[in-house]
């Protein structure tokens, strides 16, 4: 059974940094692209970033480009999201999710399953 | 970016009702459209992928249809556990985008 578990969420001041981690098990981690999706309190879902199975290719939402970095350690089966220059609008539950394919694109792709999420709160 | 819209934003229904949720993309996305269900305080779960394919283990009362820009999610007969929020998501191109969601609650 595929299992994803996020960690690292915390309360951080605006302008601060935080690194999220997602421990994966139950599948061949290096064969699956992975993504981070976030959900602000009471709001909808927003895709944040995705990375290919081998880690060579990554994609970002415009709102986090240049501030967030997605990476992975395929030897440890861990996905990361390094977040810098955090803003109040980054406050959200961050979900780690597995993608169908080894790449973030092509189009025949979806998010399944999802971890339970970790809360990031950006506030002074 | 591809914009996704959903209607209605919320609806009230009774157990046994037939429910239809509509999702529209701002440009053609072929059938690269997925549906997720989310209950309060929990992570989303995949229901339908590629517009009309039911994920294994999802009850057959859920179905999806559509192609191009217009899609629907139908629950043929609402069960108590189906009261939740539903999101469509396009996988045609990055950035992947979600609809704003439809909340189904008890009438």
mmCIF file of C-alpha atoms in Angstrom:
data_model
loop_
_atom_site.group_PDB
_atom_site.id
_atom_site.type_symbol
_atom_site.label_atom_id
_atom_site.label_comp_id
_atom_site.label_asym_id
_atom_site.label_seq_id
_atom_site.Cartn_x
_atom_site.Cartn_y
_atom_site.Cartn_z
ATOM 1 C CA UNK A 1 0.000 0.000 0.000
ATOM 2 C CA UNK A 2 1.280 3.442 -0.898
ATOM 3 C CA UNK A 3 1.902 5.632 2.126
ATOM 4 C CA UNK A 4 2.897 9.300 2.221
ATOM 5 C CA UNK A 5 3.600 11.287 5.369
ATOM 6 C CA UNK A 6 4.494 14.952 5.423
ATOM 7 C CA UNK A 7 6.426 16.709 8.174
ATOM 8 C CA UNK A 8 8.095 20.029 8.866
ATOM 9 C CA UNK A 9 5.113 22.349 9.041
ATOM 10 C CA UNK A 10 5.419 25.124 11.583
ATOM 11 C CA UNK A 11 4.666 28.730 12.471
ATOM 12 C CA UNK A 12 7.209 30.991 10.783
ATOM 13 C CA UNK A 13 7.583 34.736 10.470
ATOM 14 C CA UNK A 14 7.176 36.530 7.142
ATOM 15 C CA UNK A 15 10.435 36.406 5.234
ATOM 16 C CA UNK A 16 11.463 33.209 6.949
ATOM 17 C CA UNK A 17 12.300 29.788 5.587
ATOM 18 C CA UNK A 18 11.051 26.271 6.150
ATOM 19 C CA UNK A 19 11.719 22.838 4.684
ATOM 20 C CA UNK A 20 8.961 20.301 4.347
ATOM 21 C CA UNK A 21 9.595 16.592 3.932
ATOM 22 C CA UNK A 22 7.425 13.750 2.705
ATOM 23 C CA UNK A 23 8.366 10.176 3.537
ATOM 24 C CA UNK A 24 7.119 7.703 0.946
ATOM 25 C CA UNK A 25 6.708 3.932 1.085
ATOM 26 C CA UNK A 26 4.866 1.132 -0.647
ATOM 27 C CA UNK A 27 5.988 1.857 -4.204
ATOM 28 C CA UNK A 28 9.106 2.372 -6.304
ATOM 29 C CA UNK A 29 9.694 5.991 -5.363
ATOM 30 C CA UNK A 30 12.160 6.783 -8.129
ATOM 31 C CA UNK A 31 9.654 5.669 -10.773
ATOM 32 C CA UNK A 32 7.013 8.234 -9.832
ATOM 33 C CA UNK A 33 6.848 11.958 -10.301
ATOM 34 C CA UNK A 34 5.729 13.738 -7.147
ATOM 35 C CA UNK A 35 4.032 17.025 -6.431
ATOM 36 C CA UNK A 36 3.183 19.384 -3.620
ATOM 37 C CA UNK A 37 -0.348 20.801 -3.496
ATOM 38 C CA UNK A 38 -1.487 23.322 -0.912
ATOM 39 C CA UNK A 39 -4.767 24.464 0.536
ATOM 40 C CA UNK A 40 -5.147 27.760 2.364
ATOM 41 C CA UNK A 41 -7.584 27.712 5.306
ATOM 42 C CA UNK A 42 -11.132 27.459 3.991
ATOM 43 C CA UNK A 43 -9.962 27.694 0.384
ATOM 44 C CA UNK A 44 -9.463 25.441 -2.610
ATOM 45 C CA UNK A 45 -6.522 23.427 -3.865
ATOM 46 C CA UNK A 46 -3.452 24.906 -5.524
ATOM 47 C CA UNK A 47 -0.688 22.926 -7.179
ATOM 48 C CA UNK A 48 2.673 24.239 -5.991
ATOM 49 C CA UNK A 49 5.438 22.208 -7.606
ATOM 50 C CA UNK A 50 6.233 18.888 -9.221
ATOM 51 C CA UNK A 51 9.369 16.872 -9.845
ATOM 52 C CA UNK A 52 10.145 13.955 -12.136
ATOM 53 C CA UNK A 53 11.009 10.540 -10.794
ATOM 54 C CA UNK A 54 14.716 10.941 -11.376
ATOM 55 C CA UNK A 55 14.699 14.476 -10.069
ATOM 56 C CA UNK A 56 16.095 16.068 -13.219
ATOM 57 C CA UNK A 57 12.991 18.023 -14.123
ATOM 58 C CA UNK A 58 10.886 20.286 -11.915
ATOM 59 C CA UNK A 59 7.978 22.622 -12.461
ATOM 60 C CA UNK A 60 6.542 25.404 -10.292
ATOM 61 C CA UNK A 61 3.493 27.575 -9.922
ATOM 62 C CA UNK A 62 4.285 31.187 -10.744
ATOM 63 C CA UNK A 63 3.374 32.230 -7.211
ATOM 64 C CA UNK A 64 6.283 30.261 -5.717
ATOM 65 C CA UNK A 65 8.820 30.288 -8.551
ATOM 66 C CA UNK A 66 12.164 31.566 -7.317
ATOM 67 C CA UNK A 67 11.186 31.141 -3.658
ATOM 68 C CA UNK A 68 10.412 27.417 -3.367
ATOM 69 C CA UNK A 69 12.560 24.481 -4.457
ATOM 70 C CA UNK A 70 11.281 20.935 -4.841
ATOM 71 C CA UNK A 71 13.786 18.105 -4.574
ATOM 72 C CA UNK A 72 13.935 14.424 -3.755
ATOM 73 C CA UNK A 73 16.277 11.844 -2.256
ATOM 74 C CA UNK A 74 15.507 8.607 -4.058
ATOM 75 C CA UNK A 75 17.881 6.645 -1.848
ATOM 76 C CA UNK A 76 15.857 7.630 1.227
ATOM 77 C CA UNK A 77 12.428 7.815 -0.463
ATOM 78 C CA UNK A 78 11.886 11.390 0.688
ATOM 79 C CA UNK A 79 10.419 14.357 -1.151
ATOM 80 C CA UNK A 80 11.304 17.878 -0.030
ATOM 81 C CA UNK A 81 9.981 21.384 -0.429
ATOM 82 C CA UNK A 82 12.386 24.148 0.559
ATOM 83 C CA UNK A 83 10.432 27.348 1.108
ATOM 84 C CA UNK A 84 12.141 30.726 1.376
ATOM 85 C CA UNK A 85 10.976 34.318 1.689
ATOM 86 C CA UNK A 86 7.678 33.103 3.057
ATOM 87 C CA UNK A 87 4.632 35.336 2.870
ATOM 88 C CA UNK A 88 1.335 35.383 4.724
ATOM 89 C CA UNK A 89 -0.346 34.069 1.589
ATOM 90 C CA UNK A 90 1.769 30.912 1.770
ATOM 91 C CA UNK A 91 -0.167 29.892 4.873
ATOM 92 C CA UNK A 92 -1.776 26.560 4.018
ATOM 93 C CA UNK A 93 -1.861 22.852 4.551
ATOM 94 C CA UNK A 94 0.757 21.373 2.237
ATOM 95 C CA UNK A 95 0.035 17.960 0.751
ATOM 96 C CA UNK A 96 2.526 15.601 -0.816
ATOM 97 C CA UNK A 97 1.057 13.560 -3.643
ATOM 98 C CA UNK A 98 2.193 10.841 -6.011
ATOM 99 C CA UNK A 99 1.679 11.188 -9.728
ATOM 100 C CA UNK A 100 0.889 8.411 -12.171
ATOM 101 C CA UNK A 101 3.842 8.835 -14.472
ATOM 102 C CA UNK A 102 7.557 9.272 -14.074
ATOM 103 C CA UNK A 103 7.289 12.796 -15.399
ATOM 104 C CA UNK A 104 5.224 15.782 -14.364
ATOM 105 C CA UNK A 105 3.854 15.939 -17.905
ATOM 106 C CA UNK A 106 2.495 14.547 -20.281
ATOM 107 C CA UNK A 107 -1.128 15.132 -19.798
ATOM 108 C CA UNK A 108 -2.332 11.635 -18.845
ATOM 109 C CA UNK A 109 -1.488 12.157 -15.196
ATOM 110 C CA UNK A 110 -3.175 12.647 -11.839
ATOM 111 C CA UNK A 111 -2.562 12.952 -8.119
ATOM 112 C CA UNK A 112 -3.055 9.742 -6.166
ATOM 113 C CA UNK A 113 -2.701 9.176 -3.304
ATOM 114 C CA UNK A 114 -2.181 12.171 -1.031
ATOM 115 C CA UNK A 115 -0.535 12.418 2.366
ATOM 116 C CA UNK A 116 -2.504 13.809 5.338
ATOM 117 C CA UNK A 117 -0.791 17.192 4.988
ATOM 118 C CA UNK A 118 1.297 19.474 7.169
ATOM 119 C CA UNK A 119 0.317 22.990 8.212
ATOM 120 C CA UNK A 120 2.501 25.975 7.426
ATOM 121 C CA UNK A 121 1.481 29.224 9.094
ATOM 122 C CA UNK A 122 3.243 32.445 8.160
ATOM 123 C CA UNK A 123 2.587 35.177 10.666
ATOM 124 C CA UNK A 124 4.382 37.646 12.889
ATOM 125 C CA UNK B 1 -2.652 29.269 -17.350
ATOM 126 C CA UNK B 2 -5.756 27.145 -17.865
ATOM 127 C CA UNK B 3 -8.609 28.408 -15.704
ATOM 128 C CA UNK B 4 -11.096 25.932 -14.284
ATOM 129 C CA UNK B 5 -14.596 26.842 -13.171
ATOM 130 C CA UNK B 6 -17.188 24.721 -11.402
ATOM 131 C CA UNK B 7 -20.904 25.046 -10.892
ATOM 132 C CA UNK B 8 -22.633 25.177 -8.614
ATOM 133 C CA UNK B 9 -20.265 26.299 -5.865
ATOM 134 C CA UNK B 10 -22.500 24.523 -3.381
ATOM 135 C CA UNK B 11 -25.661 22.494 -3.378
ATOM 136 C CA UNK B 12 -27.987 20.986 -0.832
ATOM 137 C CA UNK B 13 -29.289 17.509 -1.490
ATOM 138 C CA UNK B 14 -30.903 14.535 0.198
ATOM 139 C CA UNK B 15 -29.825 10.942 0.441
ATOM 140 C CA UNK B 16 -30.904 9.220 -2.735
ATOM 141 C CA UNK B 17 -30.778 12.335 -4.905
ATOM 142 C CA UNK B 18 -29.018 12.437 -8.246
ATOM 143 C CA UNK B 19 -26.315 15.109 -8.196
ATOM 144 C CA UNK B 20 -24.508 16.655 -11.147
ATOM 145 C CA UNK B 21 -21.517 18.975 -10.902
ATOM 146 C CA UNK B 22 -20.170 20.823 -13.910
ATOM 147 C CA UNK B 23 -16.569 21.794 -14.614
ATOM 148 C CA UNK B 24 -15.409 24.016 -17.465
ATOM 149 C CA UNK B 25 -11.892 24.692 -18.735
ATOM 150 C CA UNK B 26 -10.815 27.978 -20.301
ATOM 151 C CA UNK B 27 -9.343 26.081 -23.266
ATOM 152 C CA UNK B 28 -9.620 22.601 -24.651
ATOM 153 C CA UNK B 29 -7.973 19.970 -22.458
ATOM 154 C CA UNK B 30 -9.086 16.860 -24.353
ATOM 155 C CA UNK B 31 -10.050 14.405 -21.607
ATOM 156 C CA UNK B 32 -7.225 15.348 -19.241
ATOM 157 C CA UNK B 33 -9.591 16.069 -16.390
ATOM 158 C CA UNK B 34 -9.632 14.480 -12.951
ATOM 159 C CA UNK B 35 -12.113 14.641 -10.069
ATOM 160 C CA UNK B 36 -11.329 14.534 -6.354
ATOM 161 C CA UNK B 37 -13.454 14.245 -3.239
ATOM 162 C CA UNK B 38 -12.454 15.946 -0.008
ATOM 163 C CA UNK B 39 -14.058 15.640 3.399
ATOM 164 C CA UNK B 40 -13.394 18.234 6.123
ATOM 165 C CA UNK B 41 -10.016 17.852 7.784
ATOM 166 C CA UNK B 42 -8.800 15.172 5.401
ATOM 167 C CA UNK B 43 -6.771 15.006 2.214
ATOM 168 C CA UNK B 44 -8.429 14.857 -1.203
ATOM 169 C CA UNK B 45 -9.025 11.482 -2.795
ATOM 170 C CA UNK B 46 -9.054 10.677 -6.490
ATOM 171 C CA UNK B 47 -12.451 9.576 -7.814
ATOM 172 C CA UNK B 48 -12.301 9.870 -11.601
ATOM 173 C CA UNK B 49 -9.337 10.221 -13.949
ATOM 174 C CA UNK B 50 -9.128 10.983 -17.647
ATOM 175 C CA UNK B 51 -12.630 12.484 -17.494
ATOM 176 C CA UNK B 52 -14.563 9.237 -17.255
ATOM 177 C CA UNK B 53 -12.420 6.450 -15.777
ATOM 178 C CA UNK B 54 -13.462 5.361 -12.316
ATOM 179 C CA UNK B 55 -10.630 4.737 -9.916
ATOM 180 C CA UNK B 56 -10.586 1.175 -8.621
ATOM 181 C CA UNK B 57 -12.556 0.881 -5.400
ATOM 182 C CA UNK B 58 -14.680 3.977 -5.992
ATOM 183 C CA UNK B 59 -18.415 3.161 -5.953
ATOM 184 C CA UNK B 60 -20.075 2.895 -9.342
ATOM 185 C CA UNK B 61 -22.635 5.551 -8.398
ATOM 186 C CA UNK B 62 -19.886 8.039 -9.330
ATOM 187 C CA UNK B 63 -19.384 8.746 -13.018
ATOM 188 C CA UNK B 64 -17.683 11.348 -15.125
ATOM 189 C CA UNK B 65 -18.138 12.527 -18.674
ATOM 190 C CA UNK B 66 -17.053 15.194 -21.089
ATOM 191 C CA UNK B 67 -14.206 16.246 -23.331
ATOM 192 C CA UNK B 68 -12.753 19.442 -24.690
ATOM 193 C CA UNK B 69 -13.841 22.156 -22.296
ATOM 194 C CA UNK B 70 -17.000 20.845 -20.582
ATOM 195 C CA UNK B 71 -17.149 18.051 -18.032
ATOM 196 C CA UNK B 72 -19.561 16.630 -15.490
ATOM 197 C CA UNK B 73 -19.364 14.546 -12.346
ATOM 198 C CA UNK B 74 -22.545 12.675 -11.517
ATOM 199 C CA UNK B 75 -23.504 10.869 -8.351
ATOM 200 C CA UNK B 76 -26.445 8.704 -9.341
ATOM 201 C CA UNK B 77 -27.860 8.229 -5.857
ATOM 202 C CA UNK B 78 -26.364 10.201 -3.003
ATOM 203 C CA UNK B 79 -25.171 8.210 0.010
ATOM 204 C CA UNK B 80 -24.550 9.742 3.466
ATOM 205 C CA UNK B 81 -20.781 9.410 3.015
ATOM 206 C CA UNK B 82 -20.885 11.453 -0.204
ATOM 207 C CA UNK B 83 -21.483 14.762 1.557
ATOM 208 C CA UNK B 84 -18.159 16.436 0.826
ATOM 209 C CA UNK B 85 -16.418 18.886 -1.469
ATOM 210 C CA UNK B 86 -15.559 17.960 -5.034
ATOM 211 C CA UNK B 87 -12.784 19.432 -7.164
ATOM 212 C CA UNK B 88 -11.978 19.073 -10.822
ATOM 213 C CA UNK B 89 -8.355 19.376 -11.995
ATOM 214 C CA UNK B 90 -6.794 19.653 -15.422
ATOM 215 C CA UNK B 91 -3.628 17.747 -16.235
ATOM 216 C CA UNK B 92 -3.327 19.036 -19.800
ATOM 217 C CA UNK B 93 -0.492 21.386 -18.942
ATOM 218 C CA UNK B 94 1.429 22.952 -16.116
ATOM 219 C CA UNK B 95 0.624 24.730 -13.972
ATOM 220 C CA UNK B 96 -1.914 22.098 -13.079
ATOM 221 C CA UNK B 97 -5.042 23.903 -11.968
ATOM 222 C CA UNK B 98 -8.077 22.977 -9.910
ATOM 223 C CA UNK B 99 -11.612 24.201 -10.010
ATOM 224 C CA UNK B 100 -12.775 26.206 -6.978
ATOM 225 C CA UNK B 101 -14.757 23.268 -5.660
ATOM 226 C CA UNK B 102 -18.374 22.270 -5.121
ATOM 227 C CA UNK B 103 -19.639 21.537 -1.635
ATOM 228 C CA UNK B 104 -22.456 19.018 -1.360
ATOM 229 C CA UNK B 105 -24.301 19.265 1.936
ATOM 230 C CA UNK B 106 -27.396 17.836 3.492
ATOM 231 C CA UNK B 107 -30.673 19.524 2.671
#
